[in-house]
PDB file of C-alpha atoms in Angstrom:
ATOM      1  CA  MET A 658      -7.891  11.076  31.475  1.00  0.00           C
ATOM      2  CA  ASP A 659      -9.255  12.206  28.096  1.00  0.00           C
ATOM      3  CA  VAL A 660      -5.702  12.724  26.852  1.00  0.00           C
ATOM      4  CA  LEU A 661      -5.079   8.972  27.100  1.00  0.00           C
ATOM      5  CA  ALA A 662      -8.548   7.588  26.376  1.00  0.00           C
ATOM      6  CA  PRO A 663     -10.933  10.162  24.926  1.00  0.00           C
ATOM      7  CA  GLN A 664     -14.650   9.699  25.530  1.00  0.00           C
ATOM      8  CA  ASP A 665     -15.710  12.066  22.753  1.00  0.00           C
ATOM      9  CA  CYS A 666     -14.945  12.366  19.041  1.00  0.00           C
ATOM     10  CA  PHE A 667     -12.208  14.909  18.332  1.00  0.00           C
ATOM     11  CA  VAL A 668     -14.156  16.174  15.297  1.00  0.00           C
ATOM     12  CA  CYS A 669     -17.833  16.358  16.303  1.00  0.00           C
ATOM     13  CA  GLY A 670     -17.791  15.834  20.078  1.00  0.00           C
ATOM     14  CA  ALA A 671     -20.133  12.817  19.973  1.00  0.00           C
ATOM     15  CA  THR A 672     -19.463   9.783  22.152  1.00  0.00           C
ATOM     16  CA  SER A 673     -16.940   7.717  20.241  1.00  0.00           C
ATOM     17  CA  GLY A 674     -16.533   4.569  22.309  1.00  0.00           C
ATOM     18  CA  GLY A 675     -13.000   5.400  23.405  1.00  0.00           C
ATOM     19  CA  GLU A 676     -11.737   6.187  19.897  1.00  0.00           C
ATOM     20  CA  ALA A 677     -10.330   9.599  19.033  1.00  0.00           C
ATOM     21  CA  VAL A 678     -12.750   9.858  16.083  1.00  0.00           C
ATOM     22  CA  CYS A 679     -16.263   8.398  15.808  1.00  0.00           C
ATOM     23  CA  ALA A 680     -17.132   6.097  12.901  1.00  0.00           C
ATOM     24  CA  ALA A 681     -19.247   8.738  11.128  1.00  0.00           C
ATOM     25  CA  CYS A 682     -16.449  11.327  11.187  1.00  0.00           C
ATOM     26  CA  ALA A 683     -13.808   8.723  10.284  1.00  0.00           C
ATOM     27  CA  ASP A 684     -15.703   8.047   7.057  1.00  0.00           C
ATOM     28  CA  GLU A 685     -15.531  11.761   6.221  1.00  0.00           C
ATOM     29  CA  LEU A 686     -11.810  12.368   6.847  1.00  0.00           C
ATOM     30  CA  PRO A 687     -10.065  13.794   3.747  1.00  0.00           C
ATOM     31  CA  ARG A 688      -8.368  10.734   2.242  1.00  0.00           C
ATOM     32  CA  ARG A 689      -5.378  11.151  -0.072  1.00  0.00           C
ATOM     33  CA  PRO A 690      -6.506  10.173  -3.591  1.00  0.00           C
ATOM     34  CA  SER A 691      -4.996   7.098  -5.224  1.00  0.00           C
ATOM     35  CA  THR A 692      -3.855   9.365  -8.060  1.00  0.00           C
ATOM     36  CA  ALA A 693      -1.258  11.068  -5.836  1.00  0.00           C
ATOM     37  CA  CYS A 694       2.330  11.165  -7.084  1.00  0.00           C
ATOM     38  CA  PRO A 695       3.984   7.983  -5.767  1.00  0.00           C
ATOM     39  CA  GLN A 696       7.257   9.829  -5.146  1.00  0.00           C
ATOM     40  CA  CYS A 697       6.312  13.085  -3.386  1.00  0.00           C
ATOM     41  CA  GLY A 698       2.730  12.192  -2.448  1.00  0.00           C
ATOM     42  CA  LEU A 699       1.163  15.372  -3.791  1.00  0.00           C
ATOM     43  CA  PRO A 700      -2.234  15.029  -5.452  1.00  0.00           C
ATOM     44  CA  GLY A 701      -2.013  14.333  -9.169  1.00  0.00           C
ATOM     45  CA  LEU A 702      -4.204  13.415 -12.092  1.00  0.00           C
ATOM     46  CA  ASP A 703      -3.113   9.949 -13.156  1.00  0.00           C
ATOM     47  CA  GLY A 704      -1.200   8.301 -10.317  1.00  0.00           C
ATOM     48  CA  GLY A 705       2.120   8.705 -12.130  1.00  0.00           C
ATOM     49  CA  ARG A 706       5.056  10.840 -11.039  1.00  0.00           C
ATOM     50  CA  CYS A 707       4.234  14.539 -11.054  1.00  0.00           C
ATOM     51  CA  GLY A 708       6.028  17.052 -13.241  1.00  0.00           C
ATOM     52  CA  ALA A 709       8.105  18.402 -10.354  1.00  0.00           C
ATOM     53  CA  CYS A 710       9.424  14.921  -9.492  1.00  0.00           C
ATOM     54  CA  ARG A 711      10.133  14.206 -13.163  1.00  0.00           C
ATOM     55  CA  ARG A 712      12.104  17.451 -13.487  1.00  0.00           C
ATOM     56  CA  SER A 713      14.019  17.158 -10.235  1.00  0.00           C
ATOM     57  CA  ALA A 714      13.516  13.947  -8.292  1.00  0.00           C
ATOM     58  CA  PRO A 715      13.598  14.250  -4.501  1.00  0.00           C
ATOM     59  CA  ALA A 716      16.255  12.352  -2.546  1.00  0.00           C
ATOM     60  CA  PHE A 717      13.716   9.695  -1.502  1.00  0.00           C
ATOM     61  CA  ASP A 718      11.967   6.963  -3.459  1.00  0.00           C
ATOM     62  CA  ALA A 719       8.372   7.132  -2.313  1.00  0.00           C
ATOM     63  CA  THR A 720       5.883   8.878  -0.069  1.00  0.00           C
ATOM     64  CA  ARG A 721       2.636   7.426   1.151  1.00  0.00           C
ATOM     65  CA  ALA A 722      -0.081   9.355   2.950  1.00  0.00           C
ATOM     66  CA  VAL A 723      -3.440   8.254   4.264  1.00  0.00           C
ATOM     67  CA  PHE A 724      -5.017  11.693   4.528  1.00  0.00           C
ATOM     68  CA  ASP A 725      -4.737  15.089   2.924  1.00  0.00           C
ATOM     69  CA  PHE A 726      -3.476  17.808   5.256  1.00  0.00           C
ATOM     70  CA  ALA A 727      -6.882  19.484   5.479  1.00  0.00           C
ATOM     71  CA  PHE A 728      -9.513  19.946   8.174  1.00  0.00           C
ATOM     72  CA  PRO A 729      -9.936  18.098  10.478  1.00  0.00           C
ATOM     73  CA  VAL A 730      -6.704  16.128   9.957  1.00  0.00           C
ATOM     74  CA  ASP A 731      -4.588  19.291  10.196  1.00  0.00           C
ATOM     75  CA  ALA A 732      -6.277  20.123  13.514  1.00  0.00           C
ATOM     76  CA  MET A 733      -5.694  16.556  14.733  1.00  0.00           C
ATOM     77  CA  ILE A 734      -1.977  16.771  13.955  1.00  0.00           C
ATOM     78  CA  HIS A 735      -1.782  20.170  15.644  1.00  0.00           C
ATOM     79  CA  ALA A 736      -3.547  18.735  18.722  1.00  0.00           C
ATOM     80  CA  LEU A 737      -1.067  15.875  18.856  1.00  0.00           C
ATOM     81  CA  LYS A 738       2.013  18.057  18.440  1.00  0.00           C
ATOM     82  CA  TYR A 739       1.102  21.041  20.579  1.00  0.00           C
ATOM     83  CA  ARG A 740      -1.627  19.873  22.993  1.00  0.00           C
ATOM     84  CA  HIS A 741      -0.225  16.395  23.727  1.00  0.00           C
ATOM     85  CA  GLN A 742      -3.407  14.595  22.640  1.00  0.00           C
ATOM     86  CA  LEU A 743      -1.738  11.200  22.379  1.00  0.00           C
ATOM     87  CA  ALA A 744      -4.989   9.385  21.577  1.00  0.00           C
ATOM     88  CA  VAL A 745      -5.070  11.297  18.285  1.00  0.00           C
ATOM     89  CA  GLY A 746      -1.552  10.041  17.531  1.00  0.00           C
ATOM     90  CA  ARG A 747      -2.614   6.455  18.205  1.00  0.00           C
ATOM     91  CA  TYR A 748      -5.656   6.895  15.960  1.00  0.00           C
ATOM     92  CA  LEU A 749      -3.564   8.309  13.101  1.00  0.00           C
ATOM     93  CA  GLY A 750      -0.916   5.595  13.578  1.00  0.00           C
ATOM     94  CA  ASP A 751      -3.583   2.895  13.386  1.00  0.00           C
ATOM     95  CA  ALA A 752      -5.004   4.494  10.216  1.00  0.00           C
ATOM     96  CA  LEU A 753      -1.526   4.541   8.704  1.00  0.00           C
ATOM     97  CA  ALA A 754      -1.082   0.861   9.583  1.00  0.00           C
ATOM     98  CA  ARG A 755      -4.348  -0.093   7.871  1.00  0.00           C
ATOM     99  CA  CYS A 756      -3.331   1.860   4.793  1.00  0.00           C
ATOM    100  CA  GLY A 757       0.273   0.637   5.071  1.00  0.00           C
ATOM    101  CA  ALA A 758      -0.832  -2.930   4.440  1.00  0.00           C
ATOM    102  CA  ASP A 759      -2.236  -1.793   1.096  1.00  0.00           C
ATOM    103  CA  PHE A 760       0.970   0.096   0.277  1.00  0.00           C
ATOM    104  CA  ALA A 761       3.137  -2.922   1.109  1.00  0.00           C
ATOM    105  CA  ALA A 762       1.020  -5.072  -1.186  1.00  0.00           C
ATOM    106  CA  GLU A 763       1.293  -2.449  -3.961  1.00  0.00           C
ATOM    107  CA  ASP A 764       5.039  -2.064  -3.594  1.00  0.00           C
ATOM    108  CA  GLY A 765       5.701  -5.778  -3.152  1.00  0.00           C
ATOM    109  CA  ALA A 766       7.565  -5.212   0.104  1.00  0.00           C
ATOM    110  CA  GLY A 767       6.890  -5.077   3.802  1.00  0.00           C
ATOM    111  CA  ALA A 768       8.538  -3.373   6.704  1.00  0.00           C
ATOM    112  CA  ASP A 769      10.971  -4.994   9.117  1.00  0.00           C
ATOM    113  CA  LEU A 770      11.128  -2.127  11.596  1.00  0.00           C
ATOM    114  CA  VAL A 771       9.200   1.054  12.315  1.00  0.00           C
ATOM    115  CA  LEU A 772      11.632   3.934  12.649  1.00  0.00           C
ATOM    116  CA  PRO A 773      10.170   7.252  13.858  1.00  0.00           C
ATOM    117  CA  MET A 774      12.021  10.420  12.942  1.00  0.00           C
ATOM    118  CA  PRO A 775      13.908  11.602  16.014  1.00  0.00           C
ATOM    119  CA  LEU A 776      13.676  15.073  17.490  1.00  0.00           C
ATOM    120  CA  HIS A 777      16.751  17.021  18.480  1.00  0.00           C
ATOM    121  CA  PRO A 778      17.227  16.731  22.273  1.00  0.00           C
ATOM    122  CA  ARG A 779      16.472  20.456  22.721  1.00  0.00           C
ATOM    123  CA  ARG A 780      13.182  20.156  20.818  1.00  0.00           C
ATOM    124  CA  LEU A 781      12.301  16.982  22.715  1.00  0.00           C
ATOM    125  CA  ALA A 782      12.896  18.796  26.010  1.00  0.00           C
ATOM    126  CA  GLU A 783      10.686  21.708  24.867  1.00  0.00           C
ATOM    127  CA  ARG A 784       7.817  19.523  23.669  1.00  0.00           C
ATOM    128  CA  GLY A 785       8.122  16.748  26.230  1.00  0.00           C
ATOM    129  CA  PHE A 786       7.505  13.968  23.722  1.00  0.00           C
ATOM    130  CA  ASN A 787       8.112  13.074  20.078  1.00  0.00           C
ATOM    131  CA  GLN A 788       4.893  13.083  18.050  1.00  0.00           C
ATOM    132  CA  ALA A 789       6.482  10.826  15.410  1.00  0.00           C
ATOM    133  CA  VAL A 790       6.986   8.187  18.098  1.00  0.00           C
ATOM    134  CA  GLU A 791       3.271   8.324  18.937  1.00  0.00           C
ATOM    135  CA  LEU A 792       2.327   7.796  15.285  1.00  0.00           C
ATOM    136  CA  ALA A 793       4.938   5.057  14.898  1.00  0.00           C
ATOM    137  CA  ARG A 794       3.780   3.336  18.095  1.00  0.00           C
ATOM    138  CA  GLY A 795       0.251   2.892  16.711  1.00  0.00           C
ATOM    139  CA  PHE A 796       1.595   1.737  13.357  1.00  0.00           C
ATOM    140  CA  ALA A 797       4.035  -0.751  14.912  1.00  0.00           C
ATOM    141  CA  ARG A 798       1.409  -2.182  17.265  1.00  0.00           C
ATOM    142  CA  ALA A 799      -1.170  -2.609  14.515  1.00  0.00           C
ATOM    143  CA  ARG A 800       1.333  -4.261  12.136  1.00  0.00           C
ATOM    144  CA  ASP A 801       3.091  -6.317  14.857  1.00  0.00           C
ATOM    145  CA  LEU A 802       6.468  -4.780  14.033  1.00  0.00           C
ATOM    146  CA  PRO A 803       9.327  -3.744  16.310  1.00  0.00           C
ATOM    147  CA  LEU A 804       9.667  -0.043  17.076  1.00  0.00           C
ATOM    148  CA  GLY A 805      13.223   1.275  16.688  1.00  0.00           C
ATOM    149  CA  LEU A 806      13.428   4.074  19.228  1.00  0.00           C
ATOM    150  CA  ALA A 807      17.201   4.151  19.691  1.00  0.00           C
ATOM    151  CA  VAL A 808      18.364   3.363  16.157  1.00  0.00           C
ATOM    152  CA  VAL A 809      19.069   6.913  14.950  1.00  0.00           C
ATOM    153  CA  ARG A 810      19.361  10.290  16.607  1.00  0.00           C
ATOM    154  CA  LYS A 811      19.164  13.839  15.367  1.00  0.00           C
ATOM    155  CA  LEU A 812      22.449  15.663  15.768  1.00  0.00           C
ATOM    156  CA  ARG A 813      21.752  19.054  14.190  1.00  0.00           C
ATOM    157  CA  ASP A 814      19.243  21.436  15.711  1.00  0.00           C
ATOM    158  CA  LEU A 815      17.484  22.771  12.623  1.00  0.00           C
ATOM    159  CA  PRO A 816      14.651  25.328  12.504  1.00  0.00           C
ATOM    160  CA  ALA A 817      11.104  23.988  12.816  1.00  0.00           C
ATOM    161  CA  GLN A 818       9.583  22.830   9.528  1.00  0.00           C
ATOM    162  CA  ALA A 819       6.184  24.351  10.281  1.00  0.00           C
ATOM    163  CA  GLY A 820       5.441  26.956   7.643  1.00  0.00           C
ATOM    164  CA  LEU A 821       8.253  25.959   5.271  1.00  0.00           C
ATOM    165  CA  ASP A 822       7.536  25.446   1.572  1.00  0.00           C
ATOM    166  CA  ARG A 823       8.410  22.431  -0.596  1.00  0.00           C
ATOM    167  CA  GLU A 824      11.803  23.849  -1.572  1.00  0.00           C
ATOM    168  CA  ALA A 825      12.988  24.234   2.024  1.00  0.00           C
TER     169      ALA A 825
END
């Protein structure tokens, strides 16, 4: 039952009232600084585009992140992806939704649809679920947006991204 509705905080183990993370630990999660590059999302000094994006812009316009990929967020993502701790996915999706409202206000636009990145059918069969759907589900619910589960599909079976560098 803990997989669906955890009784203890993922980080410290204290009773968390059904949330994946207790309030004390939530306040300590490593938040992405507001000075991050608005295009690639990497930490920066002034909130402007970083040197790498100025030299060779990525094929996307913007990246927004709530947290830095550091402990315990990295462990939470690992638990979602590889240990099927769906409550962690809902927690992270809700956090993204709260932060997403700020991003929409900054960018002057809102979302019409939440579109999780699909997994290749082979990878989906291996894992049993799509972690991006779990994040998107929390985001869509919190923002009262439709969730587009059958809008796109992944056709090519590419190697896992875990461990790849920025250039890959």
